[in-house]
Amino acid sequence: MPTAQTLSWGTYAQKYDILFDYNPFYQKLHRQVMQEVGKWSVPSGAVLADIGAGTGNYSLAMAQNFPQATVLHIDKDEGMNEQAAQKKYRLELSNHQIRSLGVDEIKLAPDSLQGLISIHALYTFPDPAKVLQNMYEWLEPGRPAVLVNAGRIVNVLDWQLAIGWHLLRKYGFKKTLEIMREGKEVSRQNAYIREIQRQGGYWTHSHGEFCEAIEAAGFRIRHSKTCFRGVSDFVVAEKP
Ligand SMILES: C[S@@+](CC[C@H](N)C(=O)[O-])C[C@H]1O[C@@H](n2cnc3c(N)ncnc32)[C@H](O)[C@@H]1O
């Protein structure tokens, strides 16, 4: 049975951006998050952070959107960070800093961030409630956070069918087969994640429970909704 030992973020990293290139639901969520982030008022010299930033799809977009700010891309996996580094190099971004750190190793001063996001990463952390408290601590009062988390157990087959159907309509049979073959590792790692969720190794929650956890850390929620085909929760919050 798959366990946290068989899940490998490093292996996942090699194929992770197939999600960004082809998964319409990942692409939609990316648009939703960046639309929200695009509303931020970011002063010159601001520091923004993406916690559990993966291959940098969000942190790099933030660095592009806000050249006046520095974006901290924080993730513990070297493979994920290497993918982000390659893209950062191609984009020639000088305001994007990659920090290879576990979430419990992050040392940021209180009130030092002018905005933060964490997308589909909180559920993987050993103590999400503690991380939410730390995020609250790091954020300057009045500043926003976009917090998205996968709270429900993923039905991998259902997702494959939904994505396959979309690809068939968009690319036709041959290209769809190629993409699905290329994406096998993504499906395998997602099946491991599902198993860890089922075993209680990853945080699962209802929409209400996610909002409660965010409020318990001290945040004020501006608005919230479910997203990612109902599997995830999307919260826009601020430190009062
Ligand atoms: C599903 S990925 C999400 C990546 C990115 N936010 C996105 O949506 O594309 C989860 C990320 O959390 C990172 N992660 C898992 N446990 C971590 C920890 N304890 N500290 C820091 N990062 C961690 C993984 O390396 C992985 O990159």
CSV table of C-alpha atoms and ligand atoms in Angstrom, one decimal:
chain,number,residue,atom,x,y,z
A,1,MET,CA,0.0,0.0,0.0
A,2,PRO,CA,1.4,3.4,-0.9
A,3,THR,CA,2.7,5.4,2.1
A,4,ALA,CA,4.4,8.8,2.6
A,5,GLN,CA,7.6,6.9,1.8
A,6,THR,CA,6.4,6.0,-1.7
A,7,LEU,CA,5.2,9.5,-2.5
A,8,SER,CA,8.1,11.4,-4.0
A,9,TRP,CA,7.8,15.1,-4.6
A,10,GLY,CA,11.1,14.9,-6.4
A,11,THR,CA,9.8,12.3,-8.9
A,12,TYR,CA,6.5,14.2,-9.2
A,13,ALA,CA,8.5,17.4,-9.9
A,14,GLN,CA,9.9,15.9,-13.2
A,15,LYS,CA,6.4,15.7,-14.7
A,16,TYR,CA,4.5,18.2,-12.5
A,17,ASP,CA,4.2,20.9,-15.2
A,18,ILE,CA,2.1,18.7,-17.4
A,19,LEU,CA,-0.6,19.9,-15.0
A,20,PHE,CA,0.2,23.5,-15.9
A,21,ASP,CA,0.4,22.7,-19.7
A,22,TYR,CA,-2.6,20.5,-20.1
A,23,ASN,CA,-4.8,20.1,-17.0
A,24,PRO,CA,-7.7,22.5,-17.5
A,25,PHE,CA,-8.7,22.5,-13.8
A,26,TYR,CA,-5.1,23.3,-12.7
A,27,GLN,CA,-5.1,26.1,-15.4
A,28,LYS,CA,-8.4,27.4,-14.1
A,29,LEU,CA,-7.2,27.5,-10.5
A,30,HIS,CA,-4.1,29.3,-11.6
A,31,ARG,CA,-6.2,32.0,-13.3
A,32,GLN,CA,-8.4,32.3,-10.2
A,33,VAL,CA,-5.4,32.7,-7.8
A,34,MET,CA,-3.6,35.1,-10.1
A,35,GLN,CA,-6.8,37.2,-10.6
A,36,GLU,CA,-7.0,37.5,-6.8
A,37,VAL,CA,-3.3,38.3,-6.4
A,38,GLY,CA,-3.6,40.8,-9.3
A,39,LYS,CA,-5.9,42.9,-7.0
A,40,TRP,CA,-3.1,43.4,-4.4
A,41,SER,CA,-1.7,46.8,-3.8
A,42,VAL,CA,2.0,46.1,-3.5
A,43,PRO,CA,4.4,48.9,-2.5
A,44,SER,CA,7.9,49.2,-3.8
A,45,GLY,CA,10.3,47.0,-1.7
A,46,ALA,CA,7.5,44.7,-0.5
A,47,VAL,CA,8.2,41.0,0.3
A,48,LEU,CA,5.7,38.4,-0.9
A,49,ALA,CA,5.9,34.7,-0.2
A,50,ASP,CA,4.6,31.4,-1.7
A,51,ILE,CA,4.8,28.6,0.8
A,52,GLY,CA,5.0,25.1,-0.7
A,53,ALA,CA,5.7,26.8,-4.0
A,54,GLY,CA,6.5,23.6,-6.0
A,55,THR,CA,7.8,24.3,-9.6
A,56,GLY,CA,7.0,28.0,-9.2
A,57,ASN,CA,3.9,28.3,-11.4
A,58,TYR,CA,2.5,30.9,-8.9
A,59,SER,CA,5.7,32.4,-7.4
A,60,LEU,CA,7.1,33.2,-10.8
A,61,ALA,CA,3.9,34.7,-12.0
A,62,MET,CA,3.9,36.9,-8.8
A,63,ALA,CA,7.4,38.0,-9.5
A,64,GLN,CA,6.5,38.9,-13.0
A,65,ASN,CA,3.4,40.8,-11.9
A,66,PHE,CA,5.2,42.7,-9.2
A,67,PRO,CA,8.7,43.7,-10.3
A,68,GLN,CA,8.7,46.3,-7.5
A,69,ALA,CA,8.6,43.4,-4.9
A,70,THR,CA,10.7,40.4,-3.9
A,71,VAL,CA,9.0,37.0,-4.1
A,72,LEU,CA,10.1,34.3,-1.7
A,73,HIS,CA,9.6,30.9,-3.3
A,74,ILE,CA,9.7,28.4,-0.3
A,75,ASP,CA,9.6,24.6,-0.8
A,76,LYS,CA,11.6,21.8,0.8
A,77,ASP,CA,11.9,19.6,-2.3
A,78,GLU,CA,15.1,20.1,-4.3
A,79,GLY,CA,13.5,18.6,-7.5
A,80,MET,CA,10.6,21.0,-7.4
A,81,ASN,CA,12.9,24.0,-6.7
A,82,GLU,CA,15.2,22.9,-9.6
A,83,GLN,CA,12.3,23.1,-12.0
A,84,ALA,CA,11.4,26.5,-10.6
A,85,ALA,CA,15.1,27.6,-11.0
A,86,GLN,CA,15.2,26.6,-14.6
A,87,LYS,CA,12.1,28.6,-15.4
A,88,LYS,CA,13.3,31.6,-13.4
A,89,TYR,CA,16.5,31.6,-15.4
A,90,ARG,CA,14.6,31.5,-18.7
A,91,LEU,CA,12.4,34.4,-17.5
A,92,GLU,CA,15.5,36.3,-16.3
A,93,LEU,CA,13.8,37.3,-13.1
A,94,SER,CA,15.9,39.0,-10.5
A,95,ASN,CA,13.2,39.5,-7.9
A,96,HIS,CA,12.4,35.8,-7.2
A,97,GLN,CA,14.3,34.0,-4.5
A,98,ILE,CA,14.2,30.3,-4.1
A,99,ARG,CA,14.5,29.0,-0.5
A,100,SER,CA,14.9,25.2,0.0
A,101,LEU,CA,13.3,24.9,3.4
A,102,GLY,CA,10.9,22.7,5.2
A,103,VAL,CA,7.9,24.7,6.4
A,104,ASP,CA,9.1,24.3,10.0
A,105,GLU,CA,12.5,25.7,9.2
A,106,ILE,CA,11.2,29.1,7.8
A,107,LYS,CA,12.5,32.0,9.8
A,108,LEU,CA,10.8,35.2,8.9
A,109,ALA,CA,10.3,38.3,11.1
A,110,PRO,CA,6.8,39.1,12.4
A,111,ASP,CA,4.9,41.5,10.1
A,112,SER,CA,7.6,41.2,7.4
A,113,LEU,CA,5.4,40.0,4.5
A,114,GLN,CA,3.1,42.2,2.4
A,115,GLY,CA,1.2,39.3,0.9
A,116,LEU,CA,1.4,35.5,0.9
A,117,ILE,CA,-0.1,32.5,-0.9
A,118,SER,CA,-0.1,28.8,-0.3
A,119,ILE,CA,-1.7,26.6,-2.9
A,120,HIS,CA,-2.3,22.9,-2.5
A,121,ALA,CA,0.5,22.6,0.1
A,122,LEU,CA,-1.1,23.0,3.5
A,123,TYR,CA,-2.5,19.5,3.5
A,124,THR,CA,0.9,18.0,3.1
A,125,PHE,CA,2.5,19.8,6.1
A,126,PRO,CA,2.9,17.9,9.4
A,127,ASP,CA,1.1,20.6,11.5
A,128,PRO,CA,-1.0,22.8,9.2
A,129,ALA,CA,-2.6,24.7,12.2
A,130,LYS,CA,0.9,25.7,13.4
A,131,VAL,CA,1.8,26.8,9.8
A,132,LEU,CA,-1.3,29.0,9.6
A,133,GLN,CA,-0.3,30.6,12.9
A,134,ASN,CA,3.2,31.3,11.5
A,135,MET,CA,1.7,32.7,8.3
A,136,TYR,CA,-0.4,35.0,10.4
A,137,GLU,CA,2.6,36.1,12.4
A,138,TRP,CA,4.7,36.8,9.3
A,139,LEU,CA,2.1,38.9,7.5
A,140,GLU,CA,1.9,42.7,8.1
A,141,PRO,CA,-1.5,43.8,9.5
A,142,GLY,CA,-3.9,44.7,6.8
A,143,ARG,CA,-2.2,42.5,4.2
A,144,PRO,CA,-3.8,39.6,2.2
A,145,ALA,CA,-3.3,35.9,2.0
A,146,VAL,CA,-4.7,33.5,-0.6
A,147,LEU,CA,-4.9,30.1,0.8
A,148,VAL,CA,-6.0,27.1,-1.3
A,149,ASN,CA,-6.0,23.6,0.0
A,150,ALA,CA,-7.2,20.1,-1.2
A,151,GLY,CA,-9.5,19.0,1.6
A,152,ARG,CA,-11.4,16.1,0.1
A,153,ILE,CA,-10.0,12.7,-0.9
A,154,VAL,CA,-9.2,12.7,-4.6
A,155,ASN,CA,-10.9,10.2,-6.9
A,156,VAL,CA,-8.0,9.7,-9.3
A,157,LEU,CA,-10.1,7.8,-11.9
A,158,ASP,CA,-12.8,10.4,-12.0
A,159,TRP,CA,-10.1,13.1,-12.6
A,160,GLN,CA,-8.5,11.1,-15.3
A,161,LEU,CA,-11.8,10.7,-17.1
A,162,ALA,CA,-12.6,14.4,-16.8
A,163,ILE,CA,-9.1,15.5,-18.0
A,164,GLY,CA,-9.1,12.8,-20.8
A,165,TRP,CA,-12.5,14.0,-22.1
A,166,HIS,CA,-11.2,17.6,-22.2
A,167,LEU,CA,-8.0,16.6,-24.0
A,168,LEU,CA,-9.9,14.5,-26.5
A,169,ARG,CA,-12.1,17.4,-27.5
A,170,LYS,CA,-9.2,19.8,-27.6
A,171,TYR,CA,-6.3,17.7,-29.1
A,172,GLY,CA,-7.9,14.6,-30.6
A,173,PHE,CA,-7.1,11.0,-29.9
A,174,LYS,CA,-3.4,10.6,-30.8
A,175,LYS,CA,-2.2,13.7,-28.9
A,176,THR,CA,-4.4,12.8,-25.9
A,177,LEU,CA,-2.8,9.3,-25.7
A,178,GLU,CA,0.6,10.9,-25.8
A,179,ILE,CA,-0.3,13.4,-23.0
A,180,MET,CA,-1.9,10.7,-20.8
A,181,ARG,CA,1.2,8.5,-21.3
A,182,GLU,CA,3.5,11.4,-20.4
A,183,GLY,CA,1.3,12.1,-17.4
A,184,LYS,CA,1.4,8.6,-15.9
A,185,GLU,CA,3.8,9.6,-13.1
A,186,VAL,CA,1.5,12.5,-12.1
A,187,SER,CA,-1.4,10.0,-11.8
A,188,ARG,CA,0.8,7.6,-9.8
A,189,GLN,CA,1.9,10.3,-7.4
A,190,ASN,CA,-1.7,11.5,-7.0
A,191,ALA,CA,-2.8,7.9,-6.2
A,192,TYR,CA,-0.1,7.9,-3.4
A,193,ILE,CA,-1.5,11.2,-2.1
A,194,ARG,CA,-5.0,9.7,-2.1
A,195,GLU,CA,-3.8,6.7,-0.1
A,196,ILE,CA,-2.1,8.9,2.4
A,197,GLN,CA,-5.3,11.0,2.7
A,198,ARG,CA,-7.3,7.8,3.3
A,199,GLN,CA,-4.8,6.7,6.0
A,200,GLY,CA,-5.2,10.0,7.7
A,201,GLY,CA,-1.6,11.1,7.0
A,202,TYR,CA,-2.7,14.2,5.2
A,203,TRP,CA,-5.1,16.8,6.5
A,204,THR,CA,-8.6,16.4,5.0
A,205,HIS,CA,-11.4,18.9,5.8
A,206,SER,CA,-14.8,20.3,4.8
A,207,HIS,CA,-15.0,23.8,3.4
A,208,GLY,CA,-16.3,25.0,6.8
A,209,GLU,CA,-13.4,23.3,8.7
A,210,PHE,CA,-10.8,24.9,6.5
A,211,CYS,CA,-12.3,28.4,7.1
A,212,GLU,CA,-12.5,27.7,10.9
A,213,ALA,CA,-8.8,26.7,10.9
A,214,ILE,CA,-7.9,29.9,9.1
A,215,GLU,CA,-9.9,32.1,11.5
A,216,ALA,CA,-8.5,30.2,14.5
A,217,ALA,CA,-5.0,31.4,13.4
A,218,GLY,CA,-6.3,35.0,13.6
A,219,PHE,CA,-7.1,35.8,10.0
A,220,ARG,CA,-10.2,37.6,8.9
A,221,ILE,CA,-11.8,35.9,5.9
A,222,ARG,CA,-12.8,38.3,3.1
A,223,HIS,CA,-14.4,35.6,0.9
A,224,SER,CA,-14.2,31.9,0.3
A,225,LYS,CA,-15.5,29.2,-2.1
A,226,THR,CA,-14.8,25.7,-3.2
A,227,CYS,CA,-12.7,25.1,-6.3
A,228,PHE,CA,-10.8,22.5,-8.3
A,229,ARG,CA,-14.0,20.4,-9.0
A,230,GLY,CA,-15.1,20.7,-5.4
A,231,VAL,CA,-12.0,18.9,-4.0
A,232,SER,CA,-10.4,22.1,-2.7
A,233,ASP,CA,-11.1,25.3,-0.8
A,234,PHE,CA,-10.2,28.8,-1.8
A,235,VAL,CA,-9.9,31.4,0.9
A,236,VAL,CA,-9.0,35.1,0.6
A,237,ALA,CA,-8.1,36.3,4.0
A,238,GLU,CA,-6.2,39.2,5.7
A,239,LYS,CA,-4.5,39.9,8.9
A,240,PRO,CA,-6.7,42.4,10.7
B,1,LIG,C1,0.9,19.7,-4.6
B,1,LIG,S1,2.4,20.6,-4.6
B,1,LIG,C2,1.9,22.2,-4.8
B,1,LIG,C3,2.9,23.1,-5.5
B,1,LIG,C4,2.4,24.5,-5.9
B,1,LIG,N1,1.9,25.3,-4.8
B,1,LIG,C5,1.3,24.4,-7.0
B,1,LIG,O1,0.2,24.5,-6.7
B,1,LIG,O2,1.7,24.2,-8.2
B,1,LIG,C6,2.9,20.6,-2.8
B,1,LIG,C7,4.2,21.1,-2.5
B,1,LIG,O3,4.4,21.2,-1.1
B,1,LIG,C8,5.8,20.9,-0.9
B,1,LIG,N2,6.0,20.4,0.5
B,1,LIG,C9,5.5,19.3,1.0
B,1,LIG,N3,5.9,19.2,2.3
B,1,LIG,C10,6.6,20.3,2.6
B,1,LIG,C11,7.2,20.8,3.8
B,1,LIG,N4,7.2,20.1,5.0
B,1,LIG,N5,7.8,22.0,3.8
B,1,LIG,C12,7.9,22.7,2.6
B,1,LIG,N6,7.3,22.3,1.4
B,1,LIG,C13,6.7,21.1,1.5
B,1,LIG,C14,6.2,19.8,-1.9
B,1,LIG,O4,7.6,19.7,-2.1
B,1,LIG,C15,5.4,20.3,-3.1
B,1,LIG,O5,6.2,21.1,-3.9
